[in-house]
Amino acid sequence: MNTSKAINKVAVIGAGIAGLSCARELQSQGILVDVFEKSRGPSGRMSTRRSDDWSADHGAQYFTARDPRFIQEVKSWIQAGIARIWKPKIKVYEAKAWRESSSQEIRYVGTPNMNSIGKHLTEKLSIQYGVTISKLDRRADQWHLQSNEIGEITASYDFVVLAIPAPQASALVKDLDTRAFDITHSAHMKACWTMMANFPNQTPSDFDAAFINQEIISWICQNGSKPMRQGATWTIHGSPTWSQDNVELSKEEAQGQMLQCLTSLGFNCQDAETSMHRWRYASGGLENSIGFLSLPDIGLGLCGDWLNGGRVEGAWLSGLELAVALKEM
Ligand SMILES: Cc1cc2nc3c(=O)[nH]c(=O)nc-3n(C[C@H](O)[C@H](O)[C@H](O)COP(=O)(O)OP(=O)(O)OC[C@H]3O[C@@H](n4cnc5c(N)ncnc54)[C@H](O)[C@@H]3O)c2cc1C
């Protein structure tokens, strides 16, 4: 066991907000960092879906900031022009009735899209996209990585950070370390069915977004109500319970049930143009947050929303705190 070995080179798996915040902090400490991301771009669950005619944030809808370090970071994003405050008119649908929301929460969004933040955070980082890390091997105090797409990664690393949802981290650490496996295995993440839709026959509604309670849908939002967006595309999220219970439905079946629910809420869904997305690991995590996990004896760290209360702020802080802990090792 060697906990005092210098860390010169780190691989960060996952370019969501947690991985990016961790990678940036490590790089600012003079550590060489390579980020590997399975998708074609950064941002993870803070993503934006595009088609020829429309675009819409289809993961995180907005974020809040309470911790002074995150408030400071968000200020820097606003100054850089990649985030703004969003002041939606919000309603609540509950017990089959609509009411105004009394929430005074300050809500922020990326501009012009939610994924603008991830793109901004990748500046000056070395990132390989379209690389799914499938296996980690530790030999002679060095990590060697395997990927589905390009096989063995040529570089080796002193430390590996897994900044990916718990079930995906679980698969990677299963045969490596029981402490890491037990933590990932005890996290409970739920799915989310998301529908993006244009309703050509819907009359304009008197709200920008709504929390829906006790229905299979939990949130609807007009993307164009957010700063620097246009168009009339709605993002509609299935509730965590319904989405998880129905995660294996076909897209057509899930869409049918969500449209039926929207109709019962008063939407005119005739001729609706829709696009569906299934988030397998959308929300949830550890029952009791631990912030991040660092295992210096084997050079492994875990960060992400699921270790730190969920949500964008928790994910960003988790990545930062893991990187700071490595400096202090
Ligand atoms: C539908 C939905 C709505 C939400 N709404 C809100 C909201 O309104 N407000 C809020 O604060 N939060 C919201 N959230 C939660 C918020 O999006 C997350 O908390 C946050 O984005 C998580 O960031 P992360 O970096 O921990 O994980 P992720 O964003 O999931 O990043 C992990 C990254 O790792 C990559 N990856 C996974 N496995 C591998 C592998 N083996 N190799 C390489 N790359 C890999 C993934 O592609 C992904 O890019 C929402 C999430 C969803 C899905």
Coordinates of N, CA, C and O in Angstrom, one line a residue, residues 13 21 38 42 56 59 65 68 79 85 87 149 152 169 214 227 237 248 251 284 317:
I13 N -13.0 9.4 -16.3 CA -13.9 8.7 -17.2 C -15.3 9.4 -17.1 O -15.9 9.4 -16.0
S21 N -15.6 19.2 -13.8 CA -15.1 20.0 -12.7 C -13.9 19.4 -12.1 O -12.9 20.1 -11.7
K38 N -17.9 8.6 -23.6 CA -18.5 7.7 -24.6 C -19.3 8.4 -25.7 O -19.5 7.9 -26.8
P42 N -19.5 16.7 -24.8 CA -19.5 16.7 -23.3 C -21.0 17.0 -22.8 O -21.9 17.3 -23.6
A56 N -33.9 21.4 -27.9 CA -34.5 21.5 -26.5 C -33.6 20.8 -25.5 O -33.0 19.8 -25.8
G59 N -32.3 17.0 -20.7 CA -31.9 16.4 -19.4 C -32.2 17.5 -18.3 O -33.4 17.8 -18.2
A65 N -28.1 27.2 -7.0 CA -26.7 27.4 -6.5 C -26.9 27.8 -5.0 O -27.4 28.9 -4.8
P68 N -21.3 28.5 -1.5 CA -20.5 29.6 -2.0 C -19.6 29.4 -3.2 O -19.4 30.2 -4.1
Q79 N -20.7 35.6 -16.4 CA -19.8 36.6 -17.0 C -19.3 36.2 -18.4 O -19.1 37.0 -19.3
I85 N -29.9 33.7 -15.4 CA -31.1 33.4 -14.6 C -32.3 33.2 -15.5 O -32.4 34.0 -16.5
K87 N -36.4 33.1 -15.4 CA -37.6 33.4 -14.5 C -38.8 32.9 -15.1 O -39.6 33.7 -15.7
E149 N -14.3 1.0 -28.3 CA -14.1 1.4 -29.7 C -12.6 1.3 -30.2 O -12.4 1.0 -31.4
E152 N -7.1 -1.1 -26.3 CA -6.3 -0.6 -25.2 C -5.8 0.9 -25.4 O -5.4 1.2 -26.5
A169 N -20.5 2.7 -13.1 CA -19.2 2.6 -12.3 C -19.2 1.2 -11.6 O -18.1 0.6 -11.6
Q214 N -48.6 13.5 -8.9 CA -49.5 12.3 -8.9 C -49.9 11.9 -10.3 O -51.0 11.3 -10.5
P227 N -33.9 31.9 -21.6 CA -33.1 32.9 -22.3 C -32.4 32.4 -23.5 O -31.8 31.3 -23.5
H237 N -41.0 15.4 -18.9 CA -40.4 14.3 -18.2 C -41.4 13.4 -17.6 O -42.3 13.9 -16.9
E248 N -38.5 -0.4 -19.8 CA -38.3 -1.3 -20.9 C -39.4 -1.1 -22.0 O -39.4 -1.9 -23.0
K251 N -40.2 3.0 -27.3 CA -40.4 4.5 -27.4 C -41.9 4.8 -27.7 O -42.5 5.7 -27.2
G284 N -31.4 10.1 -8.5 CA -31.2 9.3 -7.3 C -29.8 9.0 -7.0 O -28.9 9.7 -7.6
L317 N -19.8 20.0 -7.3 CA -19.0 20.0 -6.1 C -18.3 18.7 -5.8 O -17.2 18.6 -5.3

